[in-house]
PDB file of C-alpha atoms in Angstrom:
ATOM      1  CA  MET Q   4      17.910   6.426  16.466  1.00  0.00           C
ATOM      2  CA  GLU Q   5      21.274   7.239  15.444  1.00  0.00           C
ATOM      3  CA  THR Q   6      23.725   7.146  12.440  1.00  0.00           C
ATOM      4  CA  LEU Q   7      25.769   4.664  14.458  1.00  0.00           C
ATOM      5  CA  GLU Q   8      22.904   2.161  14.465  1.00  0.00           C
ATOM      6  CA  LEU Q   9      22.711   2.539  10.693  1.00  0.00           C
ATOM      7  CA  GLU Q  10      26.426   1.994  10.395  1.00  0.00           C
ATOM      8  CA  GLN Q  11      25.994  -1.164  12.632  1.00  0.00           C
ATOM      9  CA  LEU Q  12      23.154  -2.471  10.275  1.00  0.00           C
ATOM     10  CA  ASN Q  13      25.356  -1.872   7.150  1.00  0.00           C
ATOM     11  CA  ALA Q  14      28.292  -3.661   8.920  1.00  0.00           C
ATOM     12  CA  LEU Q  15      25.990  -6.627   9.962  1.00  0.00           C
ATOM     13  CA  LEU Q  16      24.679  -7.072   6.350  1.00  0.00           C
ATOM     14  CA  GLU Q  17      27.898  -6.557   4.348  1.00  0.00           C
ATOM     15  CA  ALA Q  18      29.335  -9.661   6.088  1.00  0.00           C
ATOM     16  CA  GLU Q  19      26.831 -11.892   4.436  1.00  0.00           C
ATOM     17  CA  SER Q  20      25.726 -12.281   0.803  1.00  0.00           C
ATOM     18  CA  HIS Q  21      22.483 -14.443   1.139  1.00  0.00           C
ATOM     19  CA  SER Q  22      19.448 -12.148   0.929  1.00  0.00           C
ATOM     20  CA  ILE Q  23      17.133 -14.096   3.172  1.00  0.00           C
ATOM     21  CA  ALA Q  24      19.847 -14.224   5.980  1.00  0.00           C
ATOM     22  CA  ASN Q  25      20.346 -10.443   5.640  1.00  0.00           C
ATOM     23  CA  LEU Q  26      16.607  -9.789   5.782  1.00  0.00           C
ATOM     24  CA  ALA Q  27      16.228 -12.007   8.862  1.00  0.00           C
ATOM     25  CA  ASN Q  28      19.081 -10.152  10.572  1.00  0.00           C
ATOM     26  CA  ALA Q  29      17.866  -6.774   9.472  1.00  0.00           C
ATOM     27  CA  SER Q  30      14.341  -7.519  10.840  1.00  0.00           C
ATOM     28  CA  SER Q  31      15.799  -8.559  14.151  1.00  0.00           C
ATOM     29  CA  PHE Q  32      18.273  -5.627  14.298  1.00  0.00           C
ATOM     30  CA  LEU Q  33      15.550  -2.974  13.626  1.00  0.00           C
ATOM     31  CA  TYR Q  34      12.770  -4.681  15.729  1.00  0.00           C
ATOM     32  CA  ASN Q  35      15.218  -4.557  18.764  1.00  0.00           C
ATOM     33  CA  THR Q  36      16.378  -1.025  17.909  1.00  0.00           C
ATOM     34  CA  ILE Q  37      12.987   0.744  17.697  1.00  0.00           C
ATOM     35  CA  ASP Q  38      10.737   1.080  20.677  1.00  0.00           C
ATOM     36  CA  HIS Q  39       6.901   0.354  20.849  1.00  0.00           C
ATOM     37  CA  LEU Q  40       6.649  -2.126  17.872  1.00  0.00           C
ATOM     38  CA  ASN Q  41       4.547  -5.230  17.693  1.00  0.00           C
ATOM     39  CA  TRP Q  42       5.772  -6.292  14.163  1.00  0.00           C
ATOM     40  CA  LEU Q  43       8.482  -5.517  11.808  1.00  0.00           C
ATOM     41  CA  GLY Q  44       9.362  -7.388   8.634  1.00  0.00           C
ATOM     42  CA  PHE Q  45       9.547  -7.748   5.000  1.00  0.00           C
ATOM     43  CA  TYR Q  46       7.223  -8.687   2.070  1.00  0.00           C
ATOM     44  CA  LEU Q  47       8.828  -9.540  -1.160  1.00  0.00           C
ATOM     45  CA  LEU Q  48       7.242  -8.842  -4.541  1.00  0.00           C
ATOM     46  CA  GLU Q  49       6.435 -11.873  -6.809  1.00  0.00           C
ATOM     47  CA  GLY Q  50       4.502 -10.741  -9.828  1.00  0.00           C
ATOM     48  CA  ASP Q  51       1.531  -8.758  -8.474  1.00  0.00           C
ATOM     49  CA  THR Q  52       1.565 -10.188  -4.879  1.00  0.00           C
ATOM     50  CA  LEU Q  53       3.766  -9.526  -1.869  1.00  0.00           C
ATOM     51  CA  ILE Q  54       4.842 -12.676  -0.196  1.00  0.00           C
ATOM     52  CA  LEU Q  55       5.802 -12.750   3.463  1.00  0.00           C
ATOM     53  CA  GLY Q  56       9.500 -12.601   4.187  1.00  0.00           C
ATOM     54  CA  PRO Q  57      11.635 -12.607   7.398  1.00  0.00           C
ATOM     55  CA  PHE Q  58       9.856 -10.760  10.294  1.00  0.00           C
ATOM     56  CA  GLN Q  59       9.764 -10.260  14.078  1.00  0.00           C
ATOM     57  CA  GLY Q  60       6.389 -10.425  15.864  1.00  0.00           C
ATOM     58  CA  LYS Q  61       3.251 -12.532  15.738  1.00  0.00           C
ATOM     59  CA  VAL Q  62       2.273 -14.570  12.725  1.00  0.00           C
ATOM     60  CA  ALA Q  63       1.386 -12.520   9.711  1.00  0.00           C
ATOM     61  CA  CYS Q  64      -0.554 -12.365   6.445  1.00  0.00           C
ATOM     62  CA  THR Q  65       1.405 -14.360   3.894  1.00  0.00           C
ATOM     63  CA  ARG Q  66       0.141 -12.791   0.662  1.00  0.00           C
ATOM     64  CA  ILE Q  67      -0.862  -9.121  -0.036  1.00  0.00           C
ATOM     65  CA  PRO Q  68      -2.081  -8.015  -3.579  1.00  0.00           C
ATOM     66  CA  VAL Q  69      -0.386  -4.988  -4.945  1.00  0.00           C
ATOM     67  CA  GLY Q  70      -2.650  -1.938  -4.325  1.00  0.00           C
ATOM     68  CA  LYS Q  71      -4.301  -3.549  -1.317  1.00  0.00           C
ATOM     69  CA  GLY Q  72      -3.647  -2.414   2.376  1.00  0.00           C
ATOM     70  CA  VAL Q  73      -0.859  -0.108   3.327  1.00  0.00           C
ATOM     71  CA  CYS Q  74       1.874  -2.503   1.939  1.00  0.00           C
ATOM     72  CA  GLY Q  75       0.243  -2.974  -1.352  1.00  0.00           C
ATOM     73  CA  LYS Q  76      -0.567   0.772  -1.724  1.00  0.00           C
ATOM     74  CA  ALA Q  77       3.103   1.577  -0.939  1.00  0.00           C
ATOM     75  CA  VAL Q  78       4.113  -0.657  -3.808  1.00  0.00           C
ATOM     76  CA  ALA Q  79       1.624   0.733  -6.249  1.00  0.00           C
ATOM     77  CA  LEU Q  80       2.608   4.298  -5.312  1.00  0.00           C
ATOM     78  CA  LYS Q  81       6.352   3.489  -5.093  1.00  0.00           C
ATOM     79  CA  LYS Q  82       6.519   5.629  -1.990  1.00  0.00           C
ATOM     80  CA  THR Q  83       6.657   5.449   1.889  1.00  0.00           C
ATOM     81  CA  LEU Q  84       3.279   5.382   3.614  1.00  0.00           C
ATOM     82  CA  ARG Q  85       3.064   6.539   7.203  1.00  0.00           C
ATOM     83  CA  VAL Q  86      -0.289   5.887   8.748  1.00  0.00           C
ATOM     84  CA  ASP Q  87      -1.223   7.283  12.160  1.00  0.00           C
ATOM     85  CA  ASP Q  88      -4.444   5.116  12.570  1.00  0.00           C
ATOM     86  CA  VAL Q  89      -4.776   2.024  10.384  1.00  0.00           C
ATOM     87  CA  HIS Q  90      -8.360   1.726  11.313  1.00  0.00           C
ATOM     88  CA  GLN Q  91      -8.952   4.940   9.318  1.00  0.00           C
ATOM     89  CA  PHE Q  92      -6.912   3.703   6.330  1.00  0.00           C
ATOM     90  CA  ALA Q  93      -9.367   2.523   3.625  1.00  0.00           C
ATOM     91  CA  ASP Q  94      -8.638  -1.028   2.697  1.00  0.00           C
ATOM     92  CA  HIS Q  95      -6.369  -1.758   5.655  1.00  0.00           C
ATOM     93  CA  ILE Q  96      -5.510  -5.456   6.068  1.00  0.00           C
ATOM     94  CA  ALA Q  97      -5.592  -6.370   9.729  1.00  0.00           C
ATOM     95  CA  CYS Q  98      -3.010  -9.196  10.316  1.00  0.00           C
ATOM     96  CA  ASP Q  99      -2.892  -8.241  13.923  1.00  0.00           C
ATOM     97  CA  SER Q 100      -5.830  -6.341  15.522  1.00  0.00           C
ATOM     98  CA  ALA Q 101      -3.464  -4.836  18.067  1.00  0.00           C
ATOM     99  CA  SER Q 102      -1.798  -2.706  15.391  1.00  0.00           C
ATOM    100  CA  LYS Q 103      -2.773   0.874  15.478  1.00  0.00           C
ATOM    101  CA  SER Q 104      -0.167   2.668  13.327  1.00  0.00           C
ATOM    102  CA  GLU Q 105       2.025   1.513  10.415  1.00  0.00           C
ATOM    103  CA  ILE Q 106       4.828   2.662   8.275  1.00  0.00           C
ATOM    104  CA  VAL Q 107       5.747   0.926   4.992  1.00  0.00           C
ATOM    105  CA  VAL Q 108       8.898   1.607   3.080  1.00  0.00           C
ATOM    106  CA  PRO Q 109       9.352   0.237  -0.493  1.00  0.00           C
ATOM    107  CA  LEU Q 110      12.546  -1.538  -1.315  1.00  0.00           C
ATOM    108  CA  ILE Q 111      13.809  -0.682  -4.661  1.00  0.00           C
ATOM    109  CA  GLN Q 112      16.522  -1.995  -6.982  1.00  0.00           C
ATOM    110  CA  ASN Q 113      17.235  -0.795 -10.465  1.00  0.00           C
ATOM    111  CA  GLY Q 114      14.271   1.601 -10.235  1.00  0.00           C
ATOM    112  CA  GLU Q 115      11.843  -1.320  -9.472  1.00  0.00           C
ATOM    113  CA  VAL Q 116      10.086  -2.111  -6.226  1.00  0.00           C
ATOM    114  CA  ILE Q 117      11.207  -5.548  -5.165  1.00  0.00           C
ATOM    115  CA  GLY Q 118       9.476  -5.602  -1.680  1.00  0.00           C
ATOM    116  CA  VAL Q 119       8.655  -3.595   1.365  1.00  0.00           C
ATOM    117  CA  LEU Q 120       9.744  -3.025   4.915  1.00  0.00           C
ATOM    118  CA  ASP Q 121       6.612  -3.047   7.013  1.00  0.00           C
ATOM    119  CA  VAL Q 122       6.582  -1.809  10.619  1.00  0.00           C
ATOM    120  CA  ASP Q 123       3.507  -1.854  12.979  1.00  0.00           C
ATOM    121  CA  SER Q 124       2.956  -0.423  16.416  1.00  0.00           C
ATOM    122  CA  PRO Q 125       0.191  -0.887  18.997  1.00  0.00           C
ATOM    123  CA  MET Q 126       0.316   2.907  19.566  1.00  0.00           C
ATOM    124  CA  LEU Q 127      -1.612   5.525  17.508  1.00  0.00           C
ATOM    125  CA  SER Q 128       0.547   8.004  15.603  1.00  0.00           C
ATOM    126  CA  ARG Q 129       3.701   6.108  16.735  1.00  0.00           C
ATOM    127  CA  PHE Q 130       5.830   6.986  13.702  1.00  0.00           C
ATOM    128  CA  THR Q 131       7.271  10.575  13.235  1.00  0.00           C
ATOM    129  CA  ILE Q 132       8.974  12.075  10.223  1.00  0.00           C
ATOM    130  CA  GLU Q 133      12.316  11.297  11.886  1.00  0.00           C
ATOM    131  CA  ASP Q 134      11.397   7.691  12.153  1.00  0.00           C
ATOM    132  CA  GLN Q 135      10.441   7.724   8.491  1.00  0.00           C
ATOM    133  CA  GLN Q 136      13.690   9.193   7.514  1.00  0.00           C
ATOM    134  CA  TYR Q 137      15.615   6.589   9.673  1.00  0.00           C
ATOM    135  CA  LEU Q 138      13.630   3.555   8.148  1.00  0.00           C
ATOM    136  CA  GLU Q 139      14.125   4.996   4.583  1.00  0.00           C
ATOM    137  CA  GLU Q 140      17.912   5.113   5.257  1.00  0.00           C
ATOM    138  CA  ALA Q 141      17.826   1.631   6.713  1.00  0.00           C
ATOM    139  CA  ALA Q 142      15.915   0.498   3.555  1.00  0.00           C
ATOM    140  CA  ARG Q 143      18.619   1.951   1.306  1.00  0.00           C
ATOM    141  CA  ILE Q 144      21.233  -0.130   3.224  1.00  0.00           C
ATOM    142  CA  ILE Q 145      19.154  -3.209   3.061  1.00  0.00           C
ATOM    143  CA  GLU Q 146      18.629  -2.844  -0.725  1.00  0.00           C
ATOM    144  CA  LYS Q 147      22.369  -2.961  -1.232  1.00  0.00           C
ATOM    145  CA  HIS Q 148      22.635  -6.360   0.588  1.00  0.00           C
ATOM    146  CA  ILE Q 149      19.797  -8.332  -0.852  1.00  0.00           C
TER     147      ILE Q 149
END
């Protein structure tokens, strides 16, 4: 994953001002850029619940309480969570039983979590520290355009 890809993501999003359109394009762009994924998308925070947003992959859970599962825990902790084996993660929510590893990056505006970028893989230990850094940089770009 290259800096050029992040520049392409930024260029794609800066041409549009509607947040849902940008989240939809961002999910497609990232899903088609990163190998060995089975789901990539966004959950947006409403009150104390994450609500399903634009995504790529199989149907997904529509509501996740803050503090529950990897997504909800990432919101509660306000930090990225990289999980090598979701079946070993206490309180994991299995939207797709094929998912084996997951990374969740909080989206933050004005110091507050507004949602998450959630990425799942059918491979154990799929996500490296380099993947985490790339996705965190992508999230910072996305935050500016939603």
